[in-house]
PDB file of C-alpha atoms in Angstrom:
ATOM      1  CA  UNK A   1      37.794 -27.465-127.771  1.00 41.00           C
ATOM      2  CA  UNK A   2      41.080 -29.270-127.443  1.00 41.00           C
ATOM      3  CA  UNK A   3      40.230 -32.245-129.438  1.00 35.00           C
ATOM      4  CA  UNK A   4      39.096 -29.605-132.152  1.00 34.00           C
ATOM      5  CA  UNK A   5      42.742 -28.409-131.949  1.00 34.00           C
ATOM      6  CA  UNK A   6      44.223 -31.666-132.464  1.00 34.00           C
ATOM      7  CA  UNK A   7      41.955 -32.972-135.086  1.00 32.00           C
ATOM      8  CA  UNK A   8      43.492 -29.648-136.737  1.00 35.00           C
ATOM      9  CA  UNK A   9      47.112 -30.422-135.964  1.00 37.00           C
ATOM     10  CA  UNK A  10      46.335 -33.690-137.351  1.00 37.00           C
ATOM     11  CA  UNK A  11      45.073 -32.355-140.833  1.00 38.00           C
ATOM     12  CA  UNK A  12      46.910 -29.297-141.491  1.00 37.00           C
ATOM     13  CA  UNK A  13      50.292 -31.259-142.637  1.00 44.00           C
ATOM     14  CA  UNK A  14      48.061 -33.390-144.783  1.00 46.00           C
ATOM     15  CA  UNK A  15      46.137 -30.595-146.250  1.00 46.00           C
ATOM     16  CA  UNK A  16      49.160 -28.539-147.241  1.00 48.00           C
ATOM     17  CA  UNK A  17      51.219 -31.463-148.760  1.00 49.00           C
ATOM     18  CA  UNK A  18      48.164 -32.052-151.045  1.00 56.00           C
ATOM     19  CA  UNK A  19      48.241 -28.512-152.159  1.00 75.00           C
ATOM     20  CA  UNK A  20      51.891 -28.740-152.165  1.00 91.00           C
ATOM     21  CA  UNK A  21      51.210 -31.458-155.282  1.00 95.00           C
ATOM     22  CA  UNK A  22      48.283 -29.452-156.754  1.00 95.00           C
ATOM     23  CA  UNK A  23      50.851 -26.192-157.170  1.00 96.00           C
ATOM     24  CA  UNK A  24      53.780 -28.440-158.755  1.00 97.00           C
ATOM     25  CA  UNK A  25      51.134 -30.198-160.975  1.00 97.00           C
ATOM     26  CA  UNK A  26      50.096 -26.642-162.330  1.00 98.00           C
ATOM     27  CA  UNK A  27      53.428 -25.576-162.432  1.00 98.00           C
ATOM     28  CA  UNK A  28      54.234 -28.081-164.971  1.00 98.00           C
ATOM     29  CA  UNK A  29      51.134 -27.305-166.815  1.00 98.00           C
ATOM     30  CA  UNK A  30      52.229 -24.517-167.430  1.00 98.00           C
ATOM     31  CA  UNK A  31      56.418 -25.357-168.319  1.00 98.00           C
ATOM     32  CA  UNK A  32      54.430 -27.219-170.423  1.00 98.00           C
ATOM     33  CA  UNK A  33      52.088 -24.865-172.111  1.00 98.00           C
ATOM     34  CA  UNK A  34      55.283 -22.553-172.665  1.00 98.00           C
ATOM     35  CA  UNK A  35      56.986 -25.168-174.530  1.00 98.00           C
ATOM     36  CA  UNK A  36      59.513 -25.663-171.527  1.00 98.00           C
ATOM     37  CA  UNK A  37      58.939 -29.253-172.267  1.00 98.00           C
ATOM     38  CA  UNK A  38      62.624 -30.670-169.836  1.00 98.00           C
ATOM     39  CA  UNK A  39      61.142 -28.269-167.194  1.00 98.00           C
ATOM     40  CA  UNK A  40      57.457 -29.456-167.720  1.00 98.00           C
ATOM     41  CA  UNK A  41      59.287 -33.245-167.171  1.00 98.00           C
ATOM     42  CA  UNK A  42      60.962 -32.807-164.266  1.00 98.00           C
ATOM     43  CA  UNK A  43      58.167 -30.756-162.208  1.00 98.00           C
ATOM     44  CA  UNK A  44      55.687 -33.313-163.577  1.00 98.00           C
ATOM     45  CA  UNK A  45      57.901 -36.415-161.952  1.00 98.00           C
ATOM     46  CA  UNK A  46      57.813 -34.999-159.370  1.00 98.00           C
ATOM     47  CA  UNK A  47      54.339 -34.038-159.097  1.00 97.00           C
ATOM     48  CA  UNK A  48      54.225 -37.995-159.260  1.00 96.00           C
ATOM     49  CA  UNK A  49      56.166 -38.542-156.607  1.00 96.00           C
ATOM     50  CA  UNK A  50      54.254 -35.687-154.024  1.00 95.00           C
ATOM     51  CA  UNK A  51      51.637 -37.447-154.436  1.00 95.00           C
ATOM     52  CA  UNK A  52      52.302 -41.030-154.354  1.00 93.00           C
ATOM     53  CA  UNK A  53      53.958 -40.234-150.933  1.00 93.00           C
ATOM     54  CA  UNK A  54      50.766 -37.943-150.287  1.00 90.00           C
ATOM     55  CA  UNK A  55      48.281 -40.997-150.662  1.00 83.00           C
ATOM     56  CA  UNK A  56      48.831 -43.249-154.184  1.00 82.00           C
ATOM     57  CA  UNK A  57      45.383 -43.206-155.008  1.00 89.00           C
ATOM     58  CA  UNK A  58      44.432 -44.606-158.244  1.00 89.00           C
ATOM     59  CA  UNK A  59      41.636 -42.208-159.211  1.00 92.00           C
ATOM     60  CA  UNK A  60      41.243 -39.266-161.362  1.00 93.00           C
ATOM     61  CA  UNK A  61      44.275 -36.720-159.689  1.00 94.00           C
ATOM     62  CA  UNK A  62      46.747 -39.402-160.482  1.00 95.00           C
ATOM     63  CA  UNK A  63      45.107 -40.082-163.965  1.00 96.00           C
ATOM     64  CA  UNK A  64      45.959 -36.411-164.638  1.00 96.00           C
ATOM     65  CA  UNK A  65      49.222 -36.385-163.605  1.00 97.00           C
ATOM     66  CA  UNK A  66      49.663 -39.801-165.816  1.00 97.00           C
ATOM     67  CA  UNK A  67      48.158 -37.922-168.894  1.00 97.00           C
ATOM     68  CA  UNK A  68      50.571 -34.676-168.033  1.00 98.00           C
ATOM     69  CA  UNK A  69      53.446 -37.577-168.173  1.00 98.00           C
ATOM     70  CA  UNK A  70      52.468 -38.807-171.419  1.00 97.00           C
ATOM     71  CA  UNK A  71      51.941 -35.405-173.119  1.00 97.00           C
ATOM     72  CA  UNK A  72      55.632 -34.490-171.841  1.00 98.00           C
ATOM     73  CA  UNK A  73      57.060 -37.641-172.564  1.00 98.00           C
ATOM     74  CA  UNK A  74      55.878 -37.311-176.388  1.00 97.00           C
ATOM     75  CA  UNK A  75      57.162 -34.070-176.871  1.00 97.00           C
ATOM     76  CA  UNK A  76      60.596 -34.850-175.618  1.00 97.00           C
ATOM     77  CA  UNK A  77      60.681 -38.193-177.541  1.00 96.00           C
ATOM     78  CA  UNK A  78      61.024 -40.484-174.491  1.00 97.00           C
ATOM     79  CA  UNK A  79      58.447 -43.040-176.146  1.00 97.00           C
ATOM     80  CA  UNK A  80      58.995 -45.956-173.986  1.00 97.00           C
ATOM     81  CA  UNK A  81      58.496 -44.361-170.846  1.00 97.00           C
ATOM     82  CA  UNK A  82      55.496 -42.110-172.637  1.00 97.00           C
ATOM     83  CA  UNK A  83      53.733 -45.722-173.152  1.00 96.00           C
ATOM     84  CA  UNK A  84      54.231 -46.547-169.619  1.00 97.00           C
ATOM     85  CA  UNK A  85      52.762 -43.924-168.667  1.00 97.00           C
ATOM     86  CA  UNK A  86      50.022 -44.258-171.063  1.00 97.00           C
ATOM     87  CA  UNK A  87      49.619 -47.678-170.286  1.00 97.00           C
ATOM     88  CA  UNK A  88      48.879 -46.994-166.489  1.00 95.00           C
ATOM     89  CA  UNK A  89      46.240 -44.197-167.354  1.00 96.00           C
ATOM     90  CA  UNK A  90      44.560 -46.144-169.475  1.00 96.00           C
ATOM     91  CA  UNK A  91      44.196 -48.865-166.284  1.00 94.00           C
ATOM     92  CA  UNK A  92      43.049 -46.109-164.192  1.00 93.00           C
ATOM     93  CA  UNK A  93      40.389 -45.404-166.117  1.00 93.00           C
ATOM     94  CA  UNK A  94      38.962 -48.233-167.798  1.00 90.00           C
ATOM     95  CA  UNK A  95      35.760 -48.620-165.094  1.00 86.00           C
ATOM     96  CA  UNK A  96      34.911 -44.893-166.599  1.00 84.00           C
ATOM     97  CA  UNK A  97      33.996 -45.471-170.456  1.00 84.00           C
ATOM     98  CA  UNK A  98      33.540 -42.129-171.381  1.00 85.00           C
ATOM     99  CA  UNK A  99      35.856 -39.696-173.971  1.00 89.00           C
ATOM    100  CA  UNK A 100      38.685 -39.416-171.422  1.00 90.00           C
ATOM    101  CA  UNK A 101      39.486 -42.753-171.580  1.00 89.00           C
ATOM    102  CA  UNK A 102      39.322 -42.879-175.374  1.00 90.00           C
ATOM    103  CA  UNK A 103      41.604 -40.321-175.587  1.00 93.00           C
ATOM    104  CA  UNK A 104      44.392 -42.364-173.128  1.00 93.00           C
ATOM    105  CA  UNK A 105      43.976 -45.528-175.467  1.00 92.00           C
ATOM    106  CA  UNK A 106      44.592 -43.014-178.244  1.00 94.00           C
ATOM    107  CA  UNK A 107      47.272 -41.614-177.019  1.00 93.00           C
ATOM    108  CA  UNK A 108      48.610 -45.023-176.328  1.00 93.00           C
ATOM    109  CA  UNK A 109      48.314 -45.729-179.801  1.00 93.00           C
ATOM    110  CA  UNK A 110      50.310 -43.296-181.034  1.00 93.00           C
ATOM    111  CA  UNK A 111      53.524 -44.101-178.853  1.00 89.00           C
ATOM    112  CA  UNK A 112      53.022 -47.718-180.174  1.00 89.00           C
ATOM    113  CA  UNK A 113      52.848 -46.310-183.864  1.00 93.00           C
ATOM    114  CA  UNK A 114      55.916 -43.633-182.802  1.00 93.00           C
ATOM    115  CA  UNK A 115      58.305 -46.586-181.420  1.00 88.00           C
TER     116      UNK A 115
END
């Protein structure tokens, strides 16, 4: 029983910093689906940051939080950084050829063309 309760103790920080991401992510989802594209920015960077600190894995979450970047980043103008973005989705998901990743080298392309 106690080693139950400190496996939990253990987990429970862990669990509710990864929702604490998850919530900011849709938040900016949403800024950005309103057209609240500075808001969408800032909640999104820092979606980035939650979760880099959270665990940095390069899978599919931070591929989505990437792809939020680069939608932002288009809409404000902020092409550079949009392509950097881009540019680290697109490295993310290159073992995955499927439409997703077409759409990143897409969306890479038109920074390139923008700049």
């Amino acid at each position: 029983m106690r080693l139950v309760f400190v496996l939990c103790a253990l987990l429970l920080p862990s669990v509710a910093l990864s929702q604490e991401w998850v919530a900011l992510y849709q938040k900016a989802e949403t800024s950005f689906g309103n057209n609240q594209f500075e808001t969408a920015y800032q909640e999104a960077t820092e979606t980035l940051k939650k979760y880099q600190a959270e665990s940095g894995e390069t899978n599919d979450s931070y591929a989505s939080i990437l792809r939020l970047l680069v939608n932002v980043c288009f809409q404000q103008n902020k092409l550079q950084e949009g392509l950097e973005f881009a540019q680290k989705e697109i490295q993310i998901r290159e073992g995955k050829k499927d439409l997703v990743l077409s759409t990143a080298y897409e969306n890479a392309a038109q920074f390139h063309r923008s700049l």
